[in-house]
Amino acid sequence: MAGTATSFKVILGSKSIARRKIMEEMGYEFTIMTADIDEKAIRKEKPEDLVMALAEAKADAIISKLQIPDKQVNDHEPTLLISADTVVVYEGTVREKPSSKAEARQFIKDYSGKKALTLSSVLVTNLQTGFRKGEWDKVEILFDEIPEEIMDRLIEEGAVLHVAGGLIIEHPLILPLVKEVLGTTDSVMGLPKAVTKRLIEESL
């Protein structure tokens, strides 16, 4: 059964502003904790496995910080920890956050007139029961040509340096250049609403 915003507590295990915004749009009250893990130390062959492994590593890191006391087990109000990760896949290669402005520019240049995929994972852990379930969601994005001046402005502004694959489709400079999105924008932003809601309900 789905709980209301008052029948359970939520910890969002992410420093992403986009994920915070999505959780607010969904009507959840939550506190924020960050995992601070070395994401590049976790490698997997398949991007689907990678995003799930990263969400699990983030959850584990936060749980070890919490050191939940025994009283939580009998607490009538469960706490759900939501962790997530997103990568961009371009021509079969996984892309995480750009390591430099030059790399961010190259990423954006590659998308011009082409397509990219985003893979976002969501993992919900019920800290009261230990129940944990995760899923990943895939979105395909097709771009029009991206002019050099738009690339310049995006790099100068800097937001693209802090997201997977340097990709922000909801950005006012990029939005008009998005030809087609097969999937949901919230998934591209890092937290697919439908998946998150279902996992929360299943975790309670």
XYZ file of N, CA, C and O in Angstrom:
816
model
N 0.835 -1.201 0.000
C 0.000 0.000 0.000
C 0.871 1.254 0.000
O 1.876 1.304 0.688
N 0.495 2.242 -0.742
C 1.274 3.477 -0.798
C 1.064 4.272 0.480
O -0.037 4.361 0.987
N 2.154 4.847 0.979
C 2.040 5.693 2.159
C 1.840 7.129 1.719
O 2.006 7.473 0.565
N 1.467 7.972 2.655
C 1.396 9.394 2.344
C 2.705 10.018 2.772
O 3.535 9.371 3.388
N 2.853 11.303 2.485
C 4.101 11.997 2.815
C 4.387 11.972 4.313
O 5.492 12.196 4.737
N 3.358 11.701 5.141
C 3.560 11.743 6.587
C 3.768 10.367 7.203
O 4.150 10.265 8.348
N 3.487 9.294 6.479
C 3.569 7.965 7.091
C 4.944 7.317 6.969
O 5.177 6.247 7.499
N 5.842 7.949 6.249
C 7.217 7.442 6.172
C 8.173 8.591 5.901
O 7.784 9.629 5.386
N 9.423 8.374 6.275
C 10.433 9.406 6.049
C 11.216 9.035 4.788
O 11.369 7.859 4.471
N 11.717 10.043 4.110
C 12.513 9.807 2.903
C 13.864 10.511 3.022
O 13.940 11.667 3.416
N 14.921 9.767 2.699
C 16.254 10.361 2.557
C 16.611 10.266 1.079
O 16.578 9.177 0.499
N 16.916 11.401 0.466
C 17.374 11.391 -0.927
C 18.900 11.370 -0.896
O 19.533 12.311 -0.436
N 19.455 10.275 -1.374
C 20.913 10.107 -1.335
C 21.573 10.680 -2.570
O 22.178 9.961 -3.363
N 21.444 11.991 -2.751
C 21.976 12.622 -3.953
C 22.159 14.117 -3.722
O 21.367 14.747 -3.043
N 23.224 14.668 -4.341
C 23.387 16.125 -4.265
C 22.873 16.806 -5.537
O 23.017 18.006 -5.708
N 22.265 16.021 -6.421
C 21.758 16.550 -7.688
C 20.565 17.489 -7.470
O 19.576 17.123 -6.845
N 20.678 18.700 -7.998
C 19.591 19.681 -7.902
C 18.377 19.195 -8.704
O 17.239 19.368 -8.286
N 18.646 18.564 -9.852
C 17.548 18.057 -10.701
C 16.738 16.989 -9.964
O 15.505 17.009 -9.991
N 17.442 16.055 -9.277
C 16.718 14.999 -8.550
C 15.906 15.585 -7.391
O 14.796 15.150 -7.124
N 16.476 16.585 -6.740
C 15.781 17.259 -5.641
C 14.476 17.881 -6.161
O 13.425 17.753 -5.562
N 14.590 18.539 -7.323
C 13.444 19.202 -7.946
C 12.352 18.186 -8.302
O 11.164 18.422 -8.078
N 12.769 17.044 -8.840
C 11.814 15.998 -9.235
C 11.081 15.452 -7.997
O 9.869 15.262 -8.018
N 11.823 15.206 -6.913
C 11.201 14.711 -5.678
C 10.184 15.728 -5.143
O 9.111 15.351 -4.675
N 10.530 17.014 -5.235
C 9.603 18.067 -4.788
C 8.347 18.072 -5.665
O 7.230 18.197 -5.164
N 8.548 17.923 -6.981
C 7.404 17.874 -7.914
C 6.482 16.702 -7.597
O 5.268 16.778 -7.782
N 7.079 15.595 -7.122
C 6.293 14.399 -6.799
C 5.582 14.533 -5.447
O 4.785 13.675 -5.070
N 5.895 15.604 -4.727
C 5.193 15.878 -3.476
C 5.776 15.221 -2.233
O 5.123 15.168 -1.191
N 7.002 14.714 -2.330
C 7.613 14.075 -1.166
C 8.407 15.079 -0.333
O 9.076 15.952 -0.877
N 8.321 14.910 0.982
C 9.205 15.651 1.876
C 10.407 14.743 2.110
O 10.245 13.530 2.273
N 11.596 15.338 2.147
C 12.790 14.487 2.274
C 13.947 15.270 2.868
O 13.968 16.495 2.856
N 14.906 14.509 3.384
C 16.175 15.110 3.797
C 17.228 14.629 2.798
O 17.011 13.633 2.093
N 18.322 15.339 2.730
C 19.361 14.998 1.753
C 20.619 14.510 2.451
O 21.057 15.091 3.438
N 21.162 13.427 1.930
C 22.475 12.940 2.371
C 23.269 12.596 1.122
O 22.703 12.110 0.145
N 24.569 12.834 1.157
C 25.387 12.483 -0.020
C 26.337 11.342 0.317
O 26.775 11.198 1.456
N 26.612 10.548 -0.696
C 27.423 9.343 -0.498
C 28.921 9.636 -0.556
O 29.715 9.002 0.129
N 29.311 10.598 -1.404
C 30.732 10.953 -1.575
C 31.618 9.742 -1.880
O 32.633 9.531 -1.224
N 31.200 8.944 -2.858
C 32.010 7.777 -3.237
C 32.853 8.119 -4.474
O 32.566 9.079 -5.185
N 33.867 7.320 -4.724
C 34.669 7.474 -5.935
C 33.971 6.673 -7.045
O 34.171 5.469 -7.170
N 33.153 7.361 -7.831
C 32.345 6.668 -8.844
C 33.209 5.997 -9.908
O 32.839 4.971 -10.462
N 34.359 6.607 -10.191
C 35.211 6.051 -11.257
C 35.883 4.736 -10.837
O 36.426 4.011 -11.657
N 35.822 4.426 -9.534
C 36.414 3.172 -9.044
C 35.490 1.982 -9.317
O 35.901 0.830 -9.222
N 34.245 2.270 -9.683
C 33.279 1.196 -9.964
C 33.132 1.049 -11.467
O 32.727 1.976 -12.148
N 33.486 -0.110 -11.980
C 33.422 -0.358 -13.429
C 32.608 -1.616 -13.711
O 32.736 -2.604 -13.018
N 31.782 -1.567 -14.739
C 31.015 -2.730 -15.196
C 31.015 -2.725 -16.720
O 31.068 -1.673 -17.337
N 30.894 -3.919 -17.293
C 30.847 -4.043 -18.756
C 29.627 -3.325 -19.334
O 29.738 -2.519 -20.238
N 28.448 -3.650 -18.785
C 27.203 -3.109 -19.334
C 26.778 -1.853 -18.578
O 26.823 -1.830 -17.343
N 26.344 -0.805 -19.309
C 25.904 0.418 -18.639
C 24.744 0.187 -17.662
O 24.667 0.833 -16.624
N 23.857 -0.767 -17.992
C 22.733 -1.081 -17.092
C 23.256 -1.568 -15.744
O 22.726 -1.202 -14.687
N 24.298 -2.416 -15.788
C 24.897 -2.939 -14.545
C 25.638 -1.832 -13.795
O 25.636 -1.793 -12.564
N 26.257 -0.941 -14.560
C 27.029 0.145 -13.945
C 26.129 1.086 -13.139
O 26.431 1.391 -11.980
N 25.024 1.530 -13.742
C 24.158 2.473 -13.016
C 23.544 1.835 -11.766
O 23.368 2.502 -10.748
N 23.250 0.542 -11.843
C 22.712 -0.137 -10.658
C 23.792 -0.280 -9.585
O 23.537 -0.052 -8.400
N 25.005 -0.645 -10.005
C 26.109 -0.807 -9.049
C 26.434 0.509 -8.354
O 26.722 0.540 -7.149
N 26.370 1.617 -9.104
C 26.653 2.929 -8.521
C 25.565 3.340 -7.518
O 25.871 3.857 -6.446
N 24.307 3.067 -7.845
C 23.213 3.388 -6.917
C 23.344 2.571 -5.630
O 23.118 3.075 -4.527
N 23.757 1.302 -5.780
C 23.940 0.440 -4.604
C 25.119 0.909 -3.747
O 25.031 0.936 -2.515
N 26.206 1.297 -4.414
C 27.386 1.779 -3.675
C 27.055 3.066 -2.909
O 27.496 3.260 -1.770
N 26.262 3.928 -3.528
C 25.842 5.170 -2.859
C 24.984 4.849 -1.634
O 25.171 5.434 -0.564
N 24.039 3.916 -1.807
C 23.167 3.534 -0.685
C 23.991 2.956 0.463
O 23.808 3.329 1.628
N 24.926 2.067 0.142
C 25.765 1.433 1.171
C 26.592 2.466 1.928
O 26.736 2.395 3.151
N 27.133 3.443 1.190
C 27.956 4.485 1.811
C 27.126 5.341 2.768
O 27.578 5.675 3.864
N 25.903 5.662 2.364
C 25.029 6.481 3.219
C 24.591 5.695 4.450
O 24.586 6.219 5.567
N 24.254 4.419 4.248
C 23.832 3.578 5.381
C 24.961 3.459 6.407
O 24.732 3.540 7.617
N 26.193 3.327 5.940
C 27.311 3.217 6.880
C 27.534 4.536 7.635
O 27.976 4.550 8.771
N 27.184 5.653 7.011
C 27.260 6.953 7.697
C 26.168 7.070 8.767
O 26.375 7.668 9.808
N 25.000 6.521 8.424
C 23.851 6.648 9.324
C 24.018 5.869 10.616
O 23.611 6.326 11.666
N 24.602 4.651 10.506
C 24.739 3.748 11.659
C 23.426 3.714 12.446
O 23.320 4.184 13.575
N 22.416 3.163 11.788
C 21.051 3.193 12.310
C 20.950 2.465 13.652
O 21.327 1.309 13.771
N 20.444 3.149 14.676
C 20.280 2.481 15.976
C 19.185 1.421 15.937
O 18.319 1.446 15.071
N 19.224 0.496 16.902
C 18.255 -0.615 16.946
C 16.810 -0.133 17.015
O 15.909 -0.780 16.526
N 16.599 1.031 17.652
C 15.222 1.518 17.817
C 14.531 1.747 16.471
O 13.326 1.646 16.361
N 15.336 2.003 15.440
C 14.753 2.225 14.098
C 13.971 0.990 13.631
O 12.955 1.103 12.963
N 14.440 -0.177 14.019
C 13.805 -1.428 13.584
C 12.353 -1.502 14.066
O 11.475 -1.973 13.364
N 12.110 -0.998 15.284
C 10.755 -1.048 15.818
C 9.986 0.261 15.607
O 8.861 0.401 16.044
N 10.647 1.192 14.959
C 10.008 2.483 14.713
C 8.775 2.266 13.831
O 8.832 1.564 12.835
N 7.641 2.862 14.227
C 6.408 2.671 13.444
C 6.476 3.419 12.114
O 5.679 3.202 11.229
N 7.423 4.339 11.998
C 7.523 5.136 10.770
C 8.782 4.743 9.997
O 9.888 5.087 10.389
N 8.631 3.989 8.907
C 9.818 3.559 8.165
C 10.541 4.719 7.476
O 9.938 5.752 7.182
N 11.824 4.538 7.268
C 12.622 5.509 6.515
C 13.067 4.849 5.217
O 13.631 3.756 5.242
N 12.798 5.522 4.111
C 13.215 5.008 2.804
C 14.389 5.830 2.303
O 14.342 7.061 2.292
N 15.425 5.141 1.887
C 16.595 5.796 1.295
C 16.512 5.617 -0.219
O 16.405 4.500 -0.715
N 16.534 6.728 -0.934
C 16.491 6.670 -2.396
C 17.850 7.089 -2.944
O 18.316 8.204 -2.693
N 18.491 6.171 -3.653
C 19.761 6.507 -4.308
C 19.584 6.292 -5.807
O 18.709 5.545 -6.239
N 20.398 6.969 -6.592
C 20.208 6.930 -8.045
C 21.511 7.244 -8.764
O 22.432 7.798 -8.179
N 21.551 6.881 -10.034
C 22.694 7.261 -10.849
C 22.252 7.353 -12.308
O 21.273 6.721 -12.710
N 22.966 8.151 -13.073
C 22.662 8.304 -14.503
C 23.957 8.309 -15.299
O 24.936 8.926 -14.880
N 23.952 7.608 -16.416
C 25.052 7.724 -17.371
C 24.465 7.982 -18.750
O 23.304 7.684 -19.008
N 25.282 8.552 -19.599
C 24.908 8.742 -21.000
C 25.659 7.695 -21.812
O 26.830 7.410 -21.531
N 24.991 7.101 -22.773
C 25.655 6.145 -23.670
C 25.626 6.733 -25.073
O 24.561 7.034 -25.612
N 26.815 6.928 -25.640
C 26.923 7.472 -26.994
C 27.718 6.489 -27.846
O 28.852 6.146 -27.526
N 27.078 5.986 -28.911
C 27.697 4.997 -29.801
C 28.336 3.852 -29.011
O 29.460 3.438 -29.264
N 27.590 3.371 -28.018
C 28.035 2.211 -27.238
C 29.011 2.505 -26.115
O 29.394 1.606 -25.371
N 29.429 3.758 -25.977
C 30.398 4.116 -24.933
C 29.720 4.864 -23.796
O 28.937 5.783 -24.029
N 30.050 4.454 -22.569
C 29.477 5.090 -21.383
C 30.180 6.416 -21.110
O 31.403 6.516 -21.144
N 29.369 7.437 -20.853
C 29.921 8.750 -20.521
C 29.422 9.190 -19.147
O 28.218 9.202 -18.898
N 30.365 9.587 -18.308
C 30.002 10.150 -17.008
C 30.221 11.660 -17.074
O 30.246 12.233 -18.155
N 30.412 12.315 -15.928
C 30.607 13.772 -15.951
C 31.889 14.106 -16.709
O 32.902 13.423 -16.541
N 31.887 15.146 -17.545
C 33.100 15.515 -18.281
C 34.226 15.889 -17.314
O 33.979 16.497 -16.270
N 35.457 15.508 -17.669
C 36.593 15.787 -16.782
C 37.201 17.167 -17.052
O 38.054 17.636 -16.319
N 36.766 17.807 -18.144
C 37.302 19.134 -18.487
C 36.315 19.853 -19.409
O 35.390 19.236 -19.944
N 36.569 21.139 -19.638
C 35.738 21.908 -20.579
C 35.884 21.358 -21.988
O 34.919 21.297 -22.745
N 37.107 20.956 -22.324
C 37.366 20.419 -23.673
C 36.566 19.137 -23.909
O 35.991 18.930 -24.973
N 36.529 18.289 -22.872
C 35.777 17.035 -23.003
C 34.272 17.326 -23.096
O 33.567 16.705 -23.902
N 33.790 18.272 -22.291
C 32.373 18.638 -22.338
C 31.994 19.136 -23.735
O 30.962 18.775 -24.292
N 32.861 19.960 -24.310
C 32.623 20.477 -25.665
C 32.568 19.336 -26.682
O 31.682 19.308 -27.548
N 33.502 18.400 -26.574
C 33.537 17.259 -27.495
C 32.263 16.428 -27.366
O 31.684 16.006 -28.369
N 31.822 16.204 -26.127
C 30.586 15.456 -25.890
C 29.419 16.118 -26.632
O 28.687 15.473 -27.378
N 29.254 17.430 -26.420
C 28.120 18.157 -27.003
C 28.215 18.153 -28.531
O 27.222 17.980 -29.236
N 29.446 18.315 -29.027
C 29.681 18.314 -30.475
C 29.251 16.975 -31.088
O 28.648 16.926 -32.159
N 29.546 15.897 -30.363
C 29.171 14.555 -30.831
C 27.661 14.384 -30.970
O 27.185 13.679 -31.854
N 26.903 15.024 -30.076
C 25.441 14.857 -30.103
C 24.788 15.611 -31.262
O 23.653 15.328 -31.619
N 25.495 16.588 -31.825
C 24.938 17.434 -32.874
C 24.461 16.605 -34.070
O 25.248 15.915 -34.726
N 23.149 16.639 -34.318
C 22.567 15.887 -35.435
C 22.534 14.385 -35.225
O 22.230 13.632 -36.153
N 22.841 13.939 -34.012
C 22.878 12.484 -33.747
C 21.986 12.146 -32.556
O 21.214 12.956 -32.089
N 22.169 10.905 -32.044
C 21.357 10.516 -30.893
C 22.228 10.007 -29.750
O 23.353 9.558 -29.964
N 21.687 10.114 -28.552
C 22.354 9.610 -27.352
C 21.309 8.904 -26.495
O 20.111 9.133 -26.644
N 21.784 8.028 -25.624
C 20.895 7.333 -24.689
C 21.243 7.769 -23.274
O 22.413 8.019 -22.975
N 20.237 7.845 -22.417
C 20.542 7.995 -20.997
C 20.017 6.763 -20.278
O 18.966 6.220 -20.643
N 20.776 6.323 -19.284
C 20.349 5.219 -18.425
C 20.336 5.744 -17.007
O 21.363 6.219 -16.514
N 19.173 5.685 -16.372
C 19.053 6.153 -14.992
C 18.596 5.008 -14.105
O 17.644 4.303 -14.439
N 19.288 4.849 -12.973
C 18.886 3.828 -12.010
C 18.245 4.488 -10.804
O 18.576 5.622 -10.457
N 17.317 3.767 -10.192
C 16.716 4.186 -8.923
C 16.777 2.970 -8.001
O 16.440 1.858 -8.407
N 17.228 3.203 -6.770
C 17.290 2.123 -5.782
C 16.626 2.629 -4.506
O 16.986 3.687 -3.992
N 15.623 1.897 -4.033
C 14.948 2.275 -2.789
C 15.255 1.234 -1.727
O 15.051 0.033 -1.940
N 15.772 1.682 -0.588
C 16.081 0.793 0.531
C 15.219 1.194 1.718
O 15.219 2.351 2.129
N 14.451 0.231 2.232
C 13.658 0.463 3.434
C 14.580 0.179 4.628
O 14.954 -0.963 4.876
N 14.970 1.240 5.329
C 15.949 1.098 6.410
C 15.365 0.388 7.630
O 16.095 -0.082 8.491
N 14.042 0.296 7.669
C 13.386 -0.386 8.788
C 13.405 -1.904 8.586
O 13.665 -2.657 9.508
N 13.124 -2.327 7.347
C 12.992 -3.770 7.078
C 14.209 -4.363 6.375
O 14.385 -5.575 6.332
N 15.023 -3.482 5.768
C 16.165 -3.983 4.997
C 15.802 -4.317 3.552
O 16.658 -4.659 2.743
N 14.511 -4.204 3.214
C 14.071 -4.474 1.834
C 14.715 -3.467 0.885
O 14.782 -2.284 1.171
N 15.206 -3.993 -0.235
C 15.856 -3.116 -1.211
C 15.478 -3.550 -2.617
O 15.526 -4.718 -2.957
N 15.090 -2.567 -3.422
C 14.754 -2.899 -4.806
C 15.154 -1.757 -5.726
O 14.974 -0.594 -5.389
N 15.684 -2.114 -6.890
C 16.096 -1.097 -7.849
C 15.706 -1.457 -9.271
O 15.390 -2.601 -9.578
N 15.719 -0.449 -10.106
C 15.411 -0.630 -11.529
C 16.153 0.430 -12.322
O 16.506 1.474 -11.776
N 16.339 0.179 -13.606
C 16.905 1.220 -14.462
C 15.912 1.569 -15.565
O 15.023 0.792 -15.885
N 16.082 2.767 -16.109
C 15.179 3.273 -17.139
C 16.017 3.868 -18.267
O 17.015 4.548 -18.009
N 15.622 3.588 -19.494
C 16.409 4.049 -20.650
C 15.623 5.063 -21.483
O 14.425 4.892 -21.708
N 16.313 6.108 -21.930
C 15.683 7.119 -22.798
C 16.598 7.391 -23.996
O 17.814 7.465 -23.849
N 15.982 7.511 -25.169
C 16.757 7.826 -26.375
C 16.435 9.267 -26.792
O 15.279 9.659 -26.839
N 17.495 10.036 -27.072
C 17.321 11.455 -27.438
C 17.955 11.714 -28.798
O 19.109 11.358 -29.027
N 17.185 12.341 -29.667
C 17.680 12.692 -30.998
C 17.822 14.210 -31.081
O 16.901 14.939 -30.734
N 19.002 14.663 -31.511
C 19.283 16.100 -31.560
C 19.317 16.651 -32.980
O 19.728 15.963 -33.913
N 18.936 17.917 -33.120
C 19.196 18.674 -34.347
C 20.667 19.103 -34.297
O 21.358 18.839 -33.311
N 21.118 19.800 -35.325
C 22.490 20.344 -35.304
C 22.626 21.333 -34.153
O 21.731 22.153 -33.923
N 23.722 21.253 -33.435
C 23.962 22.184 -32.319
C 25.021 23.202 -32.748
O 26.181 22.842 -32.974
N 24.650 24.477 -32.905
C 25.611 25.492 -33.365
C 26.770 25.692 -32.373
O 26.589 25.549 -31.166
N 27.933 26.060 -32.930
C 29.131 26.313 -32.118
C 28.875 27.356 -31.027
O 29.344 27.224 -29.909
N 28.121 28.399 -31.363
C 27.893 29.466 -30.378
C 27.093 28.969 -29.175
O 27.299 29.424 -28.045
N 26.203 28.010 -29.425
C 25.437 27.416 -28.312
C 26.393 26.602 -27.430
O 26.328 26.667 -26.199
N 27.300 25.862 -28.077
C 28.303 25.099 -27.313
C 29.126 26.036 -26.434
O 29.357 25.766 -25.259
N 29.571 27.173 -27.034
C 30.363 28.164 -26.294
C 29.615 28.636 -25.046
O 30.185 28.692 -23.956
N 28.352 28.970 -25.251
C 27.561 29.505 -24.131
C 27.329 28.451 -23.048
O 27.366 28.759 -21.859
N 27.101 27.220 -23.465
C 26.898 26.127 -22.499
C 28.155 25.885 -21.659
O 28.081 25.716 -20.446
N 29.314 25.885 -22.324
C 30.583 25.650 -21.621
C 30.880 26.811 -20.673
O 31.273 26.610 -19.524
N 30.657 28.012 -21.169
C 30.924 29.217 -20.381
C 30.058 29.245 -19.111
O 30.526 29.549 -18.025
N 28.807 28.873 -19.286
C 27.881 28.864 -18.157
C 28.241 27.768 -17.139
O 28.092 27.949 -15.946
N 28.690 26.623 -17.637
C 29.270 25.607 -16.751
C 28.402 24.482 -16.219
O 28.920 23.510 -15.693
N 27.072 24.587 -16.346
C 26.210 23.531 -15.780
C 26.483 22.168 -16.418
O 26.406 21.125 -15.748
N 26.831 22.169 -17.715
C 27.080 20.906 -18.436
C 28.317 20.154 -17.912
O 28.488 18.973 -18.180
N 29.154 20.850 -17.164
C 30.370 20.207 -16.629
C 30.054 19.288 -15.449
O 30.883 18.479 -15.046
N 28.854 19.421 -14.895
C 28.515 18.698 -13.663
C 27.475 17.603 -13.851
O 26.958 17.065 -12.875
N 27.186 17.269 -15.115
C 26.182 16.227 -15.376
C 26.752 15.149 -16.292
O 27.660 15.402 -17.079
N 26.185 13.945 -16.172
C 26.636 12.816 -16.992
C 26.592 13.166 -18.470
O 25.594 13.674 -18.970
N 27.706 12.915 -19.147
C 27.780 13.125 -20.591
C 27.646 14.569 -21.033
O 27.485 14.846 -22.217
N 27.698 15.516 -20.077
C 27.522 16.930 -20.413
C 26.167 17.213 -21.043
O 26.007 18.113 -21.854
N 25.173 16.418 -20.631
C 23.872 16.441 -21.308
C 22.763 16.971 -20.397
O 22.467 16.370 -19.379
N 22.191 18.122 -20.758
C 21.035 18.664 -20.016
C 19.964 19.017 -21.050
O 19.986 20.100 -21.612
N 19.021 18.116 -21.287
C 18.041 18.401 -22.355
C 17.016 19.452 -21.959
O 16.393 20.063 -22.812
N 16.840 19.671 -20.645
C 15.832 20.670 -20.226
C 16.403 22.088 -20.221
O 15.699 23.054 -19.953
N 17.712 22.224 -20.519
C 18.362 23.535 -20.539
C 17.747 24.402 -21.644
O 17.556 23.942 -22.763
N 17.439 25.697 -21.348
C 16.796 26.555 -22.360
C 17.571 26.686 -23.675
O 16.976 26.927 -24.725
N 18.892 26.512 -23.630
C 19.672 26.604 -24.872
C 19.599 25.307 -25.698
O 19.728 25.322 -26.918
N 19.410 24.174 -25.001
C 19.402 22.868 -25.676
C 17.993 22.432 -26.071
O 17.787 21.837 -27.132
N 17.027 22.761 -25.216
C 15.638 22.319 -25.430
C 15.129 22.519 -26.867
O 14.565 21.587 -27.448
N 15.349 23.703 -27.492
C 14.853 23.879 -28.867
C 15.579 22.995 -29.893
O 15.105 22.841 -31.015
N 16.723 22.431 -29.499
C 17.517 21.611 -30.428
C 17.290 20.108 -30.235
O 17.925 19.290 -30.872
N 16.375 19.778 -29.324
C 16.017 18.370 -29.112
C 14.915 18.005 -30.089
O 13.822 18.566 -30.057
N 15.234 17.087 -31.001
C 14.301 16.717 -32.062
C 13.234 15.747 -31.550
O 12.055 15.879 -31.842
N 13.673 14.760 -30.771
C 12.751 13.717 -30.308
C 13.291 13.088 -29.026
O 14.487 12.894 -28.875
N 12.380 12.802 -28.104
C 12.745 12.095 -26.868
C 11.867 10.848 -26.758
O 10.649 10.949 -26.686
N 12.493 9.674 -26.781
C 11.760 8.416 -26.616
C 11.924 7.996 -25.158
O 12.883 7.324 -24.786
N 10.981 8.454 -24.329
C 11.077 8.240 -22.885
C 10.672 9.519 -22.185
O 10.054 10.392 -22.794
N 11.023 9.653 -20.909
C 10.592 10.826 -20.138
C 11.768 11.741 -19.794
O 12.876 11.281 -19.544
N 11.475 13.043 -19.760
C 12.502 14.037 -19.424
C 13.006 13.850 -17.998
O 14.190 14.007 -17.723
N 12.090 13.475 -17.058
C 12.531 13.294 -15.667
C 13.572 12.168 -15.557
O 14.485 12.235 -14.735
N 13.461 11.169 -16.416
C 14.447 10.080 -16.421
C 15.806 10.599 -16.884
O 16.849 10.277 -16.306
N 15.797 11.442 -17.929
C 17.043 12.041 -18.431
C 17.682 12.909 -17.340
O 18.890 12.946 -17.168
N 16.834 13.596 -16.569
C 17.310 14.473 -15.499
C 17.847 13.686 -14.297
O 18.450 14.255 -13.399
N 17.591 12.378 -14.289
C 18.210 11.552 -13.245
C 17.288 10.831 -12.295
O 17.741 10.075 -11.443
N 15.959 11.021 -12.436
C 15.041 10.323 -11.531
C 13.698 10.093 -12.223
O 12.824 10.962 -12.204
N 13.518 8.918 -12.864
C 12.237 8.628 -13.519
C 11.105 8.539 -12.486
O 11.143 7.689 -11.597
N 10.134 9.425 -12.606
C 9.077 9.529 -11.595
C 8.282 8.231 -11.427
O 8.039 7.799 -10.300
N 7.845 7.649 -12.541
C 6.984 6.462 -12.463
C 7.708 5.304 -11.770
O 7.131 4.620 -10.919
N 8.962 5.100 -12.106
C 9.765 4.019 -11.502
C 9.960 4.299 -10.010
O 9.787 3.413 -9.164
N 10.302 5.544 -9.686
C 10.545 5.917 -8.285
C 9.304 5.704 -7.439
O 9.364 5.114 -6.352
N 8.166 6.156 -7.943
C 6.894 6.015 -7.211
C 6.557 4.548 -6.975
O 6.197 4.149 -5.868
N 6.739 3.738 -8.016
C 6.425 2.307 -7.880
C 7.346 1.619 -6.871
O 6.899 0.829 -6.028
N 8.635 1.954 -6.926
C 9.594 1.338 -5.996
C 9.327 1.765 -4.553
O 9.490 0.970 -3.630
N 8.904 3.014 -4.363
C 8.560 3.497 -3.019
C 7.374 2.681 -2.483
O 7.390 2.197 -1.349
N 6.359 2.513 -3.329
C 5.161 1.759 -2.909
C 5.509 0.305 -2.580
O 5.037 -0.235 -1.593
N 6.372 -0.295 -3.399
C 6.747 -1.693 -3.173
C 7.612 -1.857 -1.913
O 7.638 -2.917 -1.311
N 8.309 -0.785 -1.543
C 9.228 -0.863 -0.403
C 8.534 -0.704 0.942
O 9.118 -0.959 1.987
N 7.285 -0.222 0.907
C 6.600 0.040 2.175
C 5.864 -1.206 2.690
O 4.967 -1.682 2.099
